[in-house]
mmCIF file with all atom_site columns, C-alpha atoms and ligand atoms in Angstrom:
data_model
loop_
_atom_site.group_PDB
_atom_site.id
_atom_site.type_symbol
_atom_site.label_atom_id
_atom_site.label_alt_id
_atom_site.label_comp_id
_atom_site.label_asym_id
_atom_site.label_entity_id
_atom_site.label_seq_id
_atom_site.pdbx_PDB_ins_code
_atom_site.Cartn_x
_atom_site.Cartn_y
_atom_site.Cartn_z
_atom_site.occupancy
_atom_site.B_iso_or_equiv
_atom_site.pdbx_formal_charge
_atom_site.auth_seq_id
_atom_site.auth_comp_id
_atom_site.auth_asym_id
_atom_site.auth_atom_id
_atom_site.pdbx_PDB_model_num
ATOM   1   C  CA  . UNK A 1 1   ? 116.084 119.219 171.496 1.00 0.00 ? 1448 UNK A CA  1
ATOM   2   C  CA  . UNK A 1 2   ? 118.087 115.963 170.975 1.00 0.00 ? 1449 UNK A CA  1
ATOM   3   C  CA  . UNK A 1 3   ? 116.845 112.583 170.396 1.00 0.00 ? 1450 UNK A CA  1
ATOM   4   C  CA  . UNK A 1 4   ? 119.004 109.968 171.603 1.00 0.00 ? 1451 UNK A CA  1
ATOM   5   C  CA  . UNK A 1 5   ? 117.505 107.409 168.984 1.00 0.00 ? 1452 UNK A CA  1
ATOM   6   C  CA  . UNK A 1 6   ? 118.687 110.004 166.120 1.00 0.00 ? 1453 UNK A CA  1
ATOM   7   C  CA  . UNK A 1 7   ? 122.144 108.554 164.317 1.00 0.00 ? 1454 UNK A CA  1
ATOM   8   C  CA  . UNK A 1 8   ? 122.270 112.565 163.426 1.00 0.00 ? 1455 UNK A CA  1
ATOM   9   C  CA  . UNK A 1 9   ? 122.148 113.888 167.070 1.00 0.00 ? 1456 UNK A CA  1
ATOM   10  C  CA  . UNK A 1 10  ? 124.339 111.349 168.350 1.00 0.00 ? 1457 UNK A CA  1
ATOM   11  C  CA  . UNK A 1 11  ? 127.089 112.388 165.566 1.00 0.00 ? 1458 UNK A CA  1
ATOM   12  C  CA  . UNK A 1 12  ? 126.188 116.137 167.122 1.00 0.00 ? 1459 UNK A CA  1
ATOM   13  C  CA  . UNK A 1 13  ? 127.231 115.439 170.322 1.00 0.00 ? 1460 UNK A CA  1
ATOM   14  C  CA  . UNK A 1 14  ? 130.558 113.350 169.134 1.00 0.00 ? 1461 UNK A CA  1
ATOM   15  C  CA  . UNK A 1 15  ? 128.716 109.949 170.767 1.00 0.00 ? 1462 UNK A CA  1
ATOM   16  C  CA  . UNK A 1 16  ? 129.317 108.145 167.405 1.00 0.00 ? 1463 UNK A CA  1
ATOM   17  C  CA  . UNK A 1 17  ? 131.946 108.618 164.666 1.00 0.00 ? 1464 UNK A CA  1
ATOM   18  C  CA  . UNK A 1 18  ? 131.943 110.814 161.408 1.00 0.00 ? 1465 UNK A CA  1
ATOM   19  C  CA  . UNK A 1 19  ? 134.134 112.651 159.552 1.00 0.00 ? 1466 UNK A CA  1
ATOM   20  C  CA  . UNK A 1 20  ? 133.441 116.964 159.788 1.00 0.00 ? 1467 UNK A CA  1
ATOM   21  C  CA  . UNK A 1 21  ? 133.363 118.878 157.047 1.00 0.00 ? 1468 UNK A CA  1
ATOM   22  C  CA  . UNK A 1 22  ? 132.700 122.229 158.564 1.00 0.00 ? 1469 UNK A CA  1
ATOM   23  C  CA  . UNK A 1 23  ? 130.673 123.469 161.430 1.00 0.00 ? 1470 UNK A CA  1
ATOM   24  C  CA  . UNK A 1 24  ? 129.068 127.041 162.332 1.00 0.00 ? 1471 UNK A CA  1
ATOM   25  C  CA  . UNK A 1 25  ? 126.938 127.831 164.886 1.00 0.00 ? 1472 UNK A CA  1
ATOM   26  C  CA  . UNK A 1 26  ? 123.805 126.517 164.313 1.00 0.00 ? 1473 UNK A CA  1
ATOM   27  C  CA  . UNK A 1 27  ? 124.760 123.884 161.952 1.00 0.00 ? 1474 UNK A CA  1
ATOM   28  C  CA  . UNK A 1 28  ? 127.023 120.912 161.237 1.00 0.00 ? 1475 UNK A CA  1
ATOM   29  C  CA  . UNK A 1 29  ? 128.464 119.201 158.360 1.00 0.00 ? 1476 UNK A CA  1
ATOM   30  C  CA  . UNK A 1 30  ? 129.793 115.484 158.074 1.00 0.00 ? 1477 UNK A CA  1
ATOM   31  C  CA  . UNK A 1 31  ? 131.057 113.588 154.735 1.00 0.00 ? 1478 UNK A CA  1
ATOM   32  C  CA  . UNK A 1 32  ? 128.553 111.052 153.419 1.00 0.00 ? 1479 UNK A CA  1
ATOM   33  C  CA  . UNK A 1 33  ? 129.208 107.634 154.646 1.00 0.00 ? 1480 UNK A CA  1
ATOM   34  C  CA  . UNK A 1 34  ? 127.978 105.992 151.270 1.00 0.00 ? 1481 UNK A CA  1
ATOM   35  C  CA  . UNK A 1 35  ? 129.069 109.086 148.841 1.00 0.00 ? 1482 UNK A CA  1
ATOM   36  C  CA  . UNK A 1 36  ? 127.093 109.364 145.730 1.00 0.00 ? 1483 UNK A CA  1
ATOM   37  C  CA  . UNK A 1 37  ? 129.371 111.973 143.936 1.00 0.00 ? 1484 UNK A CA  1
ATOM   38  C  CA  . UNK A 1 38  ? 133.283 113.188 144.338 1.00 0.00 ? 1485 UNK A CA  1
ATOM   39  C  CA  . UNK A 1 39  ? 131.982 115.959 147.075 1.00 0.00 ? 1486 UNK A CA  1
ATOM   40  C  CA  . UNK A 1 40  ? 128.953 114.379 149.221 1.00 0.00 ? 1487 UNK A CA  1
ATOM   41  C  CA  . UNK A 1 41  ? 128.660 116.382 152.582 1.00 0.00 ? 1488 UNK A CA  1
ATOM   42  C  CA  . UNK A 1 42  ? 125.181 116.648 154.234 1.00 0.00 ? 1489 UNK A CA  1
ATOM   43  C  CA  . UNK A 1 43  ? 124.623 119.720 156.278 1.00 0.00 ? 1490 UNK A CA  1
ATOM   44  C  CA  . UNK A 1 44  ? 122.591 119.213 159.206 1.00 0.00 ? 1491 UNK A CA  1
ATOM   45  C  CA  . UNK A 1 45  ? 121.040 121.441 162.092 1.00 0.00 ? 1492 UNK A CA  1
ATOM   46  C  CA  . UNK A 1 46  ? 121.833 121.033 165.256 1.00 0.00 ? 1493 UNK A CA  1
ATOM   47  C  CA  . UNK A 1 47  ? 118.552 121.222 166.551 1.00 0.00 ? 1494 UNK A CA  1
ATOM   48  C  CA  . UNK A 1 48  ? 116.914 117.676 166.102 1.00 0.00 ? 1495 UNK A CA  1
ATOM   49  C  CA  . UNK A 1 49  ? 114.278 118.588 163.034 1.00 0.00 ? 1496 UNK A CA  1
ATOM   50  C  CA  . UNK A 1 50  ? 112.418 116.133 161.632 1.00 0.00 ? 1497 UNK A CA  1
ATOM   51  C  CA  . UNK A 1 51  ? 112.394 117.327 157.964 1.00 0.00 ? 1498 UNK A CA  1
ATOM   52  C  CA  . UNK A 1 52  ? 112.225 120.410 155.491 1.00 0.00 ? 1499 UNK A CA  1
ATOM   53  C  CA  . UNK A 1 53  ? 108.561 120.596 156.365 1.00 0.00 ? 1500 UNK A CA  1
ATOM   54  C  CA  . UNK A 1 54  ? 108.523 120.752 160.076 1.00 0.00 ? 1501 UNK A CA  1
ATOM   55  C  CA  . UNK A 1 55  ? 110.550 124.011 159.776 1.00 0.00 ? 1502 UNK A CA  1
ATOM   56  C  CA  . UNK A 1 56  ? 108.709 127.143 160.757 1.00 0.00 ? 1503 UNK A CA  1
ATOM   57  C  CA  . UNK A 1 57  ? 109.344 130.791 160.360 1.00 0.00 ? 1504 UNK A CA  1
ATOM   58  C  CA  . UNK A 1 58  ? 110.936 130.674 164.055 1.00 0.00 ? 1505 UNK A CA  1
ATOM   59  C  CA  . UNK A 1 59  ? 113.788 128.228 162.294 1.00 0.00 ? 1506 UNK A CA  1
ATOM   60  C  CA  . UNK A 1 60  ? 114.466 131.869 159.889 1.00 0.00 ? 1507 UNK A CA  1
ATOM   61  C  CA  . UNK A 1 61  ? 117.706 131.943 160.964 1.00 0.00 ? 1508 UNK A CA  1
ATOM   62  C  CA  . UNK A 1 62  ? 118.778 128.542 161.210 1.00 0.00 ? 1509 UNK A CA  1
ATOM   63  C  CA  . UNK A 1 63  ? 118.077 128.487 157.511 1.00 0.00 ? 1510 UNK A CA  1
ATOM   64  C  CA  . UNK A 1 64  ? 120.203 131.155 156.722 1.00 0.00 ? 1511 UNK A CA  1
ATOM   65  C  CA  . UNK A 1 65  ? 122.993 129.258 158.728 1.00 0.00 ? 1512 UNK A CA  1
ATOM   66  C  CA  . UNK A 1 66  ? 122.210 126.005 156.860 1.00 0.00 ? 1513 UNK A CA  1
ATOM   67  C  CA  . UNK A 1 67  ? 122.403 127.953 153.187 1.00 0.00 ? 1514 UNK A CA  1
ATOM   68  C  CA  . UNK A 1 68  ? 125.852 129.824 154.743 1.00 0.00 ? 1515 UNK A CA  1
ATOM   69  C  CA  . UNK A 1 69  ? 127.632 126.766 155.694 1.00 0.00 ? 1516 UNK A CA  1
ATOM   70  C  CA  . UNK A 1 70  ? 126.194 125.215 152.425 1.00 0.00 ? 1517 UNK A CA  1
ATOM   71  C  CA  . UNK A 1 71  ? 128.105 128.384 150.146 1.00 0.00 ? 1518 UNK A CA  1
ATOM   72  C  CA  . UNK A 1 72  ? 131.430 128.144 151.987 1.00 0.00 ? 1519 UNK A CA  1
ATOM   73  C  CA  . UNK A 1 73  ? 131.777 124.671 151.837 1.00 0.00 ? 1520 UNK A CA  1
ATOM   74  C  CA  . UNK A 1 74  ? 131.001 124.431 148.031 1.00 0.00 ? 1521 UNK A CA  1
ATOM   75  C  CA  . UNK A 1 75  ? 133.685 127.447 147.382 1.00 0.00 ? 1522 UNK A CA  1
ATOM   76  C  CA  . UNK A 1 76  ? 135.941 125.487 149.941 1.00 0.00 ? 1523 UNK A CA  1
ATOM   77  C  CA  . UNK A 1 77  ? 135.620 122.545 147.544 1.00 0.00 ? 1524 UNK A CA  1
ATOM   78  C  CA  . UNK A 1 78  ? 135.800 124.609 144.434 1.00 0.00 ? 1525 UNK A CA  1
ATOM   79  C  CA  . UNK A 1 79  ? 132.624 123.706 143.226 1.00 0.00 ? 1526 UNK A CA  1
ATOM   80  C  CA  . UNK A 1 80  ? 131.089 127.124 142.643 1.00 0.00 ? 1527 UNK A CA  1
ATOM   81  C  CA  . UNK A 1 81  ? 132.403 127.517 139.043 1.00 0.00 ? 1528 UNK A CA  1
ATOM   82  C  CA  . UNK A 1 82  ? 130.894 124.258 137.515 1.00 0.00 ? 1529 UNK A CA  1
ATOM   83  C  CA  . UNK A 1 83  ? 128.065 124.288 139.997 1.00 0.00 ? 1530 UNK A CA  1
ATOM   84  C  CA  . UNK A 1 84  ? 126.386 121.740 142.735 1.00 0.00 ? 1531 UNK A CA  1
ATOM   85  C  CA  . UNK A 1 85  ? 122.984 120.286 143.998 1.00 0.00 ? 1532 UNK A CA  1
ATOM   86  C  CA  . UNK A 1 86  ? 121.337 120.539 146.906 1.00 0.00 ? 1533 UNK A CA  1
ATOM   87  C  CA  . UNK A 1 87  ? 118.855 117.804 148.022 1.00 0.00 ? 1534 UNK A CA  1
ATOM   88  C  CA  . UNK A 1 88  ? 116.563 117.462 150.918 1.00 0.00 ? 1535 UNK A CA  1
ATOM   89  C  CA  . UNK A 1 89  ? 114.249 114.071 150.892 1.00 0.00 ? 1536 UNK A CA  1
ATOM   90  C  CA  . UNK A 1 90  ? 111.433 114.490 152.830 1.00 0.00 ? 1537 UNK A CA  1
ATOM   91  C  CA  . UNK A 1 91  ? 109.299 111.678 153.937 1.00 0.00 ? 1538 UNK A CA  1
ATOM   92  C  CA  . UNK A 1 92  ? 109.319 107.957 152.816 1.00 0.00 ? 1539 UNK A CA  1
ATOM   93  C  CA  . UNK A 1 93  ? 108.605 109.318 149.079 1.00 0.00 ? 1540 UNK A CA  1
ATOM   94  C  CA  . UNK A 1 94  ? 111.201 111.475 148.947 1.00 0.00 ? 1541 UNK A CA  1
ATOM   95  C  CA  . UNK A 1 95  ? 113.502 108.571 149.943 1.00 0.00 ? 1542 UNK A CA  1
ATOM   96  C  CA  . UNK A 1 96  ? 114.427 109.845 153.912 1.00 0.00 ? 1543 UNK A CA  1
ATOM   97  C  CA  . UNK A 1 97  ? 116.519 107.486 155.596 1.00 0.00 ? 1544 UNK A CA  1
ATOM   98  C  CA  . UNK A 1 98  ? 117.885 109.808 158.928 1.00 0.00 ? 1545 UNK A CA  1
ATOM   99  C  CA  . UNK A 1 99  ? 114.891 111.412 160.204 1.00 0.00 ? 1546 UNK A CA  1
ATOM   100 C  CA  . UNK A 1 100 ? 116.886 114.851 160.893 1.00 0.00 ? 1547 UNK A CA  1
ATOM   101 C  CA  . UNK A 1 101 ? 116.702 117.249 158.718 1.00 0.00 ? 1548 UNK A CA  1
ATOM   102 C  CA  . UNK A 1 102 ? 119.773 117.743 156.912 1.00 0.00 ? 1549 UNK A CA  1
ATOM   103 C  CA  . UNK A 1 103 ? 120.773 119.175 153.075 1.00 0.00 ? 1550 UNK A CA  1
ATOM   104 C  CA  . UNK A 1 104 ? 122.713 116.318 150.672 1.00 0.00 ? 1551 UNK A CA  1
ATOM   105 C  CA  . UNK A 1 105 ? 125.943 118.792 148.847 1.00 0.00 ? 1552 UNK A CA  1
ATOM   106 C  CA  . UNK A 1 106 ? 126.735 116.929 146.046 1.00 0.00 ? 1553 UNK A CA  1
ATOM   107 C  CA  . UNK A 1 107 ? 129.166 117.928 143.586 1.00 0.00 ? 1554 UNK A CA  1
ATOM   108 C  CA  . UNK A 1 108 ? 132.147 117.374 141.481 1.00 0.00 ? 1555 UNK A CA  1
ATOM   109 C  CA  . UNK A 1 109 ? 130.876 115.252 138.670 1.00 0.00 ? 1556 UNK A CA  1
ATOM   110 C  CA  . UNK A 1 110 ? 127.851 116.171 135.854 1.00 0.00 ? 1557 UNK A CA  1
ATOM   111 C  CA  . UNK A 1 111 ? 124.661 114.967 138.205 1.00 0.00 ? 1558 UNK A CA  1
ATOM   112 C  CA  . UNK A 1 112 ? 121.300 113.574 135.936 1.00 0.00 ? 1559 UNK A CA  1
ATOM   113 C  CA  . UNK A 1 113 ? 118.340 114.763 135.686 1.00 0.00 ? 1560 UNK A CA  1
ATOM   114 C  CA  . UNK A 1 114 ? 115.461 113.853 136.534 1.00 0.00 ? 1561 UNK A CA  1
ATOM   115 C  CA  . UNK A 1 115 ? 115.933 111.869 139.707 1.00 0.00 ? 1562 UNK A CA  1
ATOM   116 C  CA  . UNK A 1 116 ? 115.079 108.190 140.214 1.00 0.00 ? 1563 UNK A CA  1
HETATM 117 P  P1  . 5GP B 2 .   ? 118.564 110.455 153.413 1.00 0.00 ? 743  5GP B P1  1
HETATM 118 O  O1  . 5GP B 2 .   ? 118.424 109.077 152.833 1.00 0.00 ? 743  5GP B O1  1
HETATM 119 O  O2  . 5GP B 2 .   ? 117.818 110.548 154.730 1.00 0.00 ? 743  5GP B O2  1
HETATM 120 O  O3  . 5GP B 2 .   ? 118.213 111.574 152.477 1.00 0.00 ? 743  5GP B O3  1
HETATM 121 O  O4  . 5GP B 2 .   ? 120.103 110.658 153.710 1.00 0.00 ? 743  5GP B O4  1
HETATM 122 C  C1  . 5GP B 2 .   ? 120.765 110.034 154.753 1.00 0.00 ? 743  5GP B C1  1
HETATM 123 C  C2  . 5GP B 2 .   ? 122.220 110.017 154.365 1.00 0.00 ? 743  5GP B C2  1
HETATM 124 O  O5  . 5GP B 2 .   ? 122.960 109.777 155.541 1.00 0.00 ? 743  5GP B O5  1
HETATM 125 C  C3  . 5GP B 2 .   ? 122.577 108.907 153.372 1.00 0.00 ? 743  5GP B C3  1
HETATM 126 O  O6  . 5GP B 2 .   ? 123.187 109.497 152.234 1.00 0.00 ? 743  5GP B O6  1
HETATM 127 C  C4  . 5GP B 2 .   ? 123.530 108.000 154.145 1.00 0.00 ? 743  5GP B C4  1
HETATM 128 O  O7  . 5GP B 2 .   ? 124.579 107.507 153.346 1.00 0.00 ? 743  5GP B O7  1
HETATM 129 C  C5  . 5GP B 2 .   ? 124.034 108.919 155.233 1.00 0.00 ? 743  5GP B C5  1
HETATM 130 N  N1  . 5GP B 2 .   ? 124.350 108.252 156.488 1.00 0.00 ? 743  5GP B N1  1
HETATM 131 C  C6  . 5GP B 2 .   ? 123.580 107.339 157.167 1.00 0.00 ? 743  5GP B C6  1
HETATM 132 N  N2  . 5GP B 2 .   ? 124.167 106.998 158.334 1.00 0.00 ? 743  5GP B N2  1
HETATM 133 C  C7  . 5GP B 2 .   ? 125.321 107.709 158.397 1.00 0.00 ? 743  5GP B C7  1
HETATM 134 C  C8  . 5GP B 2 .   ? 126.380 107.779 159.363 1.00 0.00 ? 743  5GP B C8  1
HETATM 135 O  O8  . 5GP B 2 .   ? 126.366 107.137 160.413 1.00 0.00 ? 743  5GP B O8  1
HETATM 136 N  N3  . 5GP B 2 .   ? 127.422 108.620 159.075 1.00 0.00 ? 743  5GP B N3  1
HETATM 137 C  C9  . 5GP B 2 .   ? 127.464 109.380 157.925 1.00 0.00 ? 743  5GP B C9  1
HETATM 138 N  N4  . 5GP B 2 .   ? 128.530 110.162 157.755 1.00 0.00 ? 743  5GP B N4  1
HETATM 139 N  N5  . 5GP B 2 .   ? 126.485 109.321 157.000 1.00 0.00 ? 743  5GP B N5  1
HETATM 140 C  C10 . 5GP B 2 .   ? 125.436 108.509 157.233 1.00 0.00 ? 743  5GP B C10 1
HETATM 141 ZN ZN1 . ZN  B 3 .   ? 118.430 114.203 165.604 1.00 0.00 ? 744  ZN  B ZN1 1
#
């Protein structure tokens, strides 16, 4: 279940450094190291998934604790009235650096459209 090459799993298990942002059972979150907007937390499972697209229906309610943990920490951080993104970058395409799945909350600020 956990990769000891994976920065992500190794933050998991409190072997390296970060800064929590919330936690629930299934799930972590840490504050961006290299923020890209006032609120940058990235939500991550605590199961060691590759990506978005190795998820399966078994993962149904791991999902459901990713999106939870995603809600309270946006209302924690007040950003449910002016609204948020949620970003997932799958693959070298879609730009994936830490090859764990885990959900970019980025808020605070007016975010462009389209992506780079
Ligand atoms: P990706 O590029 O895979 O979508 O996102 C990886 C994110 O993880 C990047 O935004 C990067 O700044 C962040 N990151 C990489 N290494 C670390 C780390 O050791 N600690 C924290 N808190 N964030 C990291
Ligand atoms: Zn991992």
């Amino acid at each position: 279940m956990t990769n000891i090459s994976c920065i992500f799993c190794s933050i998991i298990a409190h072997n390296l450094p970060a800064r929590f942002a919330g936690e629930n059972e299934e799930c972590v979150a840490i504050w961006d190291l290299n923020p890209q907007a006032p609120i940058h937390i990235l939500v991550i499972p605590k199961e060691h998934i590759r990506s978005l697209h190795e998820v399966e229906s078994s993962h149904a309610g791991l999902l459901q604790s990713l999106i939870s943990l995603i809600q309270k920490l946006a209302t924690e951080h007040h950003l449910d009235g002016d609204g948020y993104r949620i970003v997932s970058n799958i693959g070298k395409h879609g730009g994936q650096t830490v090859d764990h799945l885990h959900i970019h909350l980025l808020g605070g600020r007016q975010l462009n459209w389209p992506p780079g």
